[in-house]
Amino acid sequence: MILFIFSIDHHLQFLCKKFTNSHNAENKKYPSLSPFLRHDSLRRSLAYHKLPQPCLNLSVLKLDGSCFDVQVPRTAKVAELKEAVERVFSQLQNHREITVSWSHVWGHFCLCYNDQKLVDDKAYIGLYGIHDGDQLRFVRHLSFNYMI
């Protein structure tokens, strides 16, 4: 753990030094700020994003009434949640000879949380108010009425 932190810190110091050398003109604009203040926030923000994100433990209710659990990072987008569902479901079906067409599944069904359909793959799941321990469910996404 100490070696990992040291290597990140060493890499960040290198980036900060490179940033300082390549931005001398910008440094002249703000002479009252010390180089430490200008670049320490960059260093801390880069280090913060390197930390592993804690996972949300979610339950998914299938159309047949059975459930399975899935884990995703707290900062996951809907697309990442769907990929995690596919992985877990595939592992559950591993002993069976069933092939799932996920493009068909996602074309006709979507995940839902508190009557909110999670259809925007680029949206962060936190925007829907999803928290650790919550349950999502599959619902019909598209409904076609054919008149003959």
PDB file of C-alpha atoms in Angstrom:
ATOM      1  CA  MET A   1       0.000   0.000   0.000  1.00  0.00           C
ATOM      2  CA  ILE A   2       2.813   2.424   0.874  1.00  0.00           C
ATOM      3  CA  LEU A   3       4.606   1.617  -2.380  1.00  0.00           C
ATOM      4  CA  PHE A   4       1.396   2.265  -4.340  1.00  0.00           C
ATOM      5  CA  ILE A   5       0.869   5.655  -2.659  1.00  0.00           C
ATOM      6  CA  PHE A   6       4.536   6.531  -3.171  1.00  0.00           C
ATOM      7  CA  SER A   7       4.358   5.710  -6.887  1.00  0.00           C
ATOM      8  CA  ILE A   8       1.197   7.804  -7.339  1.00  0.00           C
ATOM      9  CA  ASP A   9       2.753  10.673  -5.391  1.00  0.00           C
ATOM     10  CA  HIS A  10       5.973  10.427  -7.415  1.00  0.00           C
ATOM     11  CA  HIS A  11       4.012  10.395 -10.692  1.00  0.00           C
ATOM     12  CA  LEU A  12       1.925  13.378  -9.580  1.00  0.00           C
ATOM     13  CA  GLN A  13       5.040  15.328  -8.598  1.00  0.00           C
ATOM     14  CA  PHE A  14       6.409  14.682 -12.086  1.00  0.00           C
ATOM     15  CA  LEU A  15       3.156  15.889 -13.674  1.00  0.00           C
ATOM     16  CA  CYS A  16       3.097  18.989 -11.477  1.00  0.00           C
ATOM     17  CA  LYS A  17       6.731  19.772 -12.310  1.00  0.00           C
ATOM     18  CA  LYS A  18       6.023  19.335 -16.019  1.00  0.00           C
ATOM     19  CA  PHE A  19       2.907  21.501 -15.660  1.00  0.00           C
ATOM     20  CA  THR A  20       4.929  24.203 -13.885  1.00  0.00           C
ATOM     21  CA  ASN A  21       7.654  24.246 -16.530  1.00  0.00           C
ATOM     22  CA  SER A  22       5.216  24.406 -19.441  1.00  0.00           C
ATOM     23  CA  HIS A  23       3.041  27.131 -17.946  1.00  0.00           C
ATOM     24  CA  ASN A  24       5.542  29.790 -16.889  1.00  0.00           C
ATOM     25  CA  ALA A  25       3.542  32.477 -18.678  1.00  0.00           C
ATOM     26  CA  GLU A  26       0.471  31.573 -16.664  1.00  0.00           C
ATOM     27  CA  ASN A  27       2.513  31.616 -13.471  1.00  0.00           C
ATOM     28  CA  LYS A  28       3.552  35.202 -14.237  1.00  0.00           C
ATOM     29  CA  LYS A  29      -0.123  36.196 -14.381  1.00  0.00           C
ATOM     30  CA  TYR A  30      -0.624  35.191 -10.748  1.00  0.00           C
ATOM     31  CA  PRO A  31       2.628  36.051  -8.958  1.00  0.00           C
ATOM     32  CA  SER A  32       0.896  36.358  -5.581  1.00  0.00           C
ATOM     33  CA  LEU A  33       0.008  32.666  -5.550  1.00  0.00           C
ATOM     34  CA  SER A  34       2.763  30.332  -4.534  1.00  0.00           C
ATOM     35  CA  PRO A  35       3.503  27.390  -6.853  1.00  0.00           C
ATOM     36  CA  PHE A  36       2.399  25.107  -4.022  1.00  0.00           C
ATOM     37  CA  LEU A  37      -1.088  26.622  -3.978  1.00  0.00           C
ATOM     38  CA  ARG A  38      -1.404  26.625  -7.751  1.00  0.00           C
ATOM     39  CA  HIS A  39      -0.427  22.999  -8.250  1.00  0.00           C
ATOM     40  CA  ASP A  40      -1.258  21.257  -4.986  1.00  0.00           C
ATOM     41  CA  SER A  41      -4.970  21.271  -5.794  1.00  0.00           C
ATOM     42  CA  LEU A  42      -4.185  19.640  -9.149  1.00  0.00           C
ATOM     43  CA  ARG A  43      -2.115  17.030  -7.376  1.00  0.00           C
ATOM     44  CA  ARG A  44      -4.808  16.285  -4.794  1.00  0.00           C
ATOM     45  CA  SER A  45      -7.595  16.085  -7.370  1.00  0.00           C
ATOM     46  CA  LEU A  46      -5.604  13.643  -9.518  1.00  0.00           C
ATOM     47  CA  ALA A  47      -4.810  11.490  -6.490  1.00  0.00           C
ATOM     48  CA  TYR A  48      -8.450  11.477  -5.387  1.00  0.00           C
ATOM     49  CA  HIS A  49      -9.662  10.066  -8.690  1.00  0.00           C
ATOM     50  CA  LYS A  50      -7.195   7.181  -8.447  1.00  0.00           C
ATOM     51  CA  LEU A  51      -8.910   5.788  -5.340  1.00  0.00           C
ATOM     52  CA  PRO A  52     -11.239   2.834  -5.894  1.00  0.00           C
ATOM     53  CA  GLN A  53     -14.910   3.729  -5.770  1.00  0.00           C
ATOM     54  CA  PRO A  54     -17.097   1.919  -3.230  1.00  0.00           C
ATOM     55  CA  CYS A  55     -19.762  -0.247  -4.815  1.00  0.00           C
ATOM     56  CA  LEU A  56     -23.529  -0.145  -4.580  1.00  0.00           C
ATOM     57  CA  ASN A  57     -25.175  -3.474  -3.830  1.00  0.00           C
ATOM     58  CA  LEU A  58     -28.429  -3.569  -5.773  1.00  0.00           C
ATOM     59  CA  SER A  59     -31.119  -6.174  -6.267  1.00  0.00           C
ATOM     60  CA  VAL A  60     -32.776  -6.732  -9.652  1.00  0.00           C
ATOM     61  CA  LEU A  61     -36.305  -8.140  -9.828  1.00  0.00           C
ATOM     62  CA  LYS A  62     -36.869 -10.196 -12.964  1.00  0.00           C
ATOM     63  CA  LEU A  63     -40.201 -10.538 -14.768  1.00  0.00           C
ATOM     64  CA  ASP A  64     -40.673 -14.053 -13.355  1.00  0.00           C
ATOM     65  CA  GLY A  65     -40.537 -12.683  -9.794  1.00  0.00           C
ATOM     66  CA  SER A  66     -37.053 -13.953  -8.954  1.00  0.00           C
ATOM     67  CA  CYS A  67     -34.214 -11.625  -7.951  1.00  0.00           C
ATOM     68  CA  PHE A  68     -30.476 -11.458  -8.326  1.00  0.00           C
ATOM     69  CA  ASP A  69     -27.872  -9.125  -6.849  1.00  0.00           C
ATOM     70  CA  VAL A  70     -25.535  -6.879  -8.781  1.00  0.00           C
ATOM     71  CA  GLN A  71     -22.698  -4.568  -7.744  1.00  0.00           C
ATOM     72  CA  VAL A  72     -21.751  -1.357  -9.539  1.00  0.00           C
ATOM     73  CA  PRO A  73     -19.585   1.632  -8.620  1.00  0.00           C
ATOM     74  CA  ARG A  74     -21.448   4.532  -7.006  1.00  0.00           C
ATOM     75  CA  THR A  75     -20.448   6.675  -9.977  1.00  0.00           C
ATOM     76  CA  ALA A  76     -21.746   4.190 -12.565  1.00  0.00           C
ATOM     77  CA  LYS A  77     -23.784   5.209 -15.560  1.00  0.00           C
ATOM     78  CA  VAL A  78     -26.863   3.321 -16.742  1.00  0.00           C
ATOM     79  CA  ALA A  79     -24.773   1.605 -19.447  1.00  0.00           C
ATOM     80  CA  GLU A  80     -22.385   0.249 -16.790  1.00  0.00           C
ATOM     81  CA  LEU A  81     -25.331  -0.968 -14.724  1.00  0.00           C
ATOM     82  CA  LYS A  82     -26.734  -2.796 -17.746  1.00  0.00           C
ATOM     83  CA  GLU A  83     -23.342  -4.415 -18.423  1.00  0.00           C
ATOM     84  CA  ALA A  84     -23.172  -5.572 -14.801  1.00  0.00           C
ATOM     85  CA  VAL A  85     -26.680  -7.044 -15.086  1.00  0.00           C
ATOM     86  CA  GLU A  86     -25.638  -8.904 -18.246  1.00  0.00           C
ATOM     87  CA  ARG A  87     -22.518 -10.300 -16.539  1.00  0.00           C
ATOM     88  CA  VAL A  88     -24.363 -11.479 -13.426  1.00  0.00           C
ATOM     89  CA  PHE A  89     -27.260 -12.941 -15.386  1.00  0.00           C
ATOM     90  CA  SER A  90     -24.826 -14.764 -17.680  1.00  0.00           C
ATOM     91  CA  GLN A  91     -23.057 -16.227 -14.641  1.00  0.00           C
ATOM     92  CA  LEU A  92     -26.388 -17.384 -13.216  1.00  0.00           C
ATOM     93  CA  GLN A  93     -27.266 -19.051 -16.530  1.00  0.00           C
ATOM     94  CA  ASN A  94     -23.780 -20.531 -16.975  1.00  0.00           C
ATOM     95  CA  HIS A  95     -24.872 -24.084 -16.214  1.00  0.00           C
ATOM     96  CA  ARG A  96     -27.711 -23.873 -18.767  1.00  0.00           C
ATOM     97  CA  GLU A  97     -27.480 -23.823 -22.527  1.00  0.00           C
ATOM     98  CA  ILE A  98     -29.432 -20.553 -22.844  1.00  0.00           C
ATOM     99  CA  THR A  99     -28.263 -17.723 -25.060  1.00  0.00           C
ATOM    100  CA  VAL A 100     -29.698 -14.304 -24.290  1.00  0.00           C
ATOM    101  CA  SER A 101     -29.967 -11.664 -26.993  1.00  0.00           C
ATOM    102  CA  TRP A 102     -29.249  -8.592 -24.891  1.00  0.00           C
ATOM    103  CA  SER A 103     -29.929  -6.226 -27.768  1.00  0.00           C
ATOM    104  CA  HIS A 104     -33.426  -7.736 -27.932  1.00  0.00           C
ATOM    105  CA  VAL A 105     -33.851  -7.544 -24.146  1.00  0.00           C
ATOM    106  CA  TRP A 106     -32.768  -3.889 -23.929  1.00  0.00           C
ATOM    107  CA  GLY A 107     -34.807  -3.070 -27.019  1.00  0.00           C
ATOM    108  CA  HIS A 108     -38.051  -4.205 -25.379  1.00  0.00           C
ATOM    109  CA  PHE A 109     -37.347  -3.927 -21.653  1.00  0.00           C
ATOM    110  CA  CYS A 110     -35.506  -1.559 -19.368  1.00  0.00           C
ATOM    111  CA  LEU A 111     -34.566  -1.297 -15.727  1.00  0.00           C
ATOM    112  CA  CYS A 112     -36.842   0.790 -13.567  1.00  0.00           C
ATOM    113  CA  TYR A 113     -36.370   2.429 -10.168  1.00  0.00           C
ATOM    114  CA  ASN A 114     -39.288   4.106  -8.355  1.00  0.00           C
ATOM    115  CA  ASP A 115     -41.282   4.296 -11.604  1.00  0.00           C
ATOM    116  CA  GLN A 116     -38.342   5.970 -13.372  1.00  0.00           C
ATOM    117  CA  LYS A 117     -37.219   4.114 -16.484  1.00  0.00           C
ATOM    118  CA  LEU A 118     -33.442   3.993 -16.785  1.00  0.00           C
ATOM    119  CA  VAL A 119     -33.239   4.488 -20.552  1.00  0.00           C
ATOM    120  CA  ASP A 120     -30.457   7.076 -20.915  1.00  0.00           C
ATOM    121  CA  ASP A 121     -27.245   5.026 -21.028  1.00  0.00           C
ATOM    122  CA  LYS A 122     -25.124   8.125 -20.376  1.00  0.00           C
ATOM    123  CA  ALA A 123     -27.001   9.180 -17.219  1.00  0.00           C
ATOM    124  CA  TYR A 124     -25.417   8.549 -13.834  1.00  0.00           C
ATOM    125  CA  ILE A 125     -27.510   6.184 -11.732  1.00  0.00           C
ATOM    126  CA  GLY A 126     -27.125   8.518  -8.762  1.00  0.00           C
ATOM    127  CA  LEU A 127     -29.282  11.064 -10.599  1.00  0.00           C
ATOM    128  CA  TYR A 128     -32.202   8.663 -10.228  1.00  0.00           C
ATOM    129  CA  GLY A 129     -31.724   8.567  -6.445  1.00  0.00           C
ATOM    130  CA  ILE A 130     -30.468   4.983  -6.422  1.00  0.00           C
ATOM    131  CA  HIS A 131     -28.765   4.038  -3.144  1.00  0.00           C
ATOM    132  CA  ASP A 132     -27.043   1.001  -1.685  1.00  0.00           C
ATOM    133  CA  GLY A 133     -29.513  -1.833  -1.059  1.00  0.00           C
ATOM    134  CA  ASP A 134     -32.201  -0.555  -3.451  1.00  0.00           C
ATOM    135  CA  GLN A 135     -34.150  -2.807  -5.781  1.00  0.00           C
ATOM    136  CA  LEU A 136     -34.494  -2.256  -9.514  1.00  0.00           C
ATOM    137  CA  ARG A 137     -36.925  -4.132 -11.707  1.00  0.00           C
ATOM    138  CA  PHE A 138     -37.352  -5.002 -15.344  1.00  0.00           C
ATOM    139  CA  VAL A 139     -40.322  -3.349 -17.071  1.00  0.00           C
ATOM    140  CA  ARG A 140     -41.564  -3.290 -20.637  1.00  0.00           C
ATOM    141  CA  HIS A 141     -39.862  -0.417 -22.402  1.00  0.00           C
ATOM    142  CA  LEU A 142     -41.635  -0.338 -25.743  1.00  0.00           C
ATOM    143  CA  SER A 143     -45.185  -1.272 -26.473  1.00  0.00           C
ATOM    144  CA  PHE A 144     -46.324  -1.885 -30.025  1.00  0.00           C
ATOM    145  CA  ASN A 145     -49.972  -2.007 -30.998  1.00  0.00           C
ATOM    146  CA  TYR A 146     -50.400  -3.443 -34.451  1.00  0.00           C
ATOM    147  CA  MET A 147     -53.660  -2.915 -36.236  1.00  0.00           C
ATOM    148  CA  ILE A 148     -54.471  -5.499 -38.879  1.00  0.00           C
TER     149      ILE A 148
END
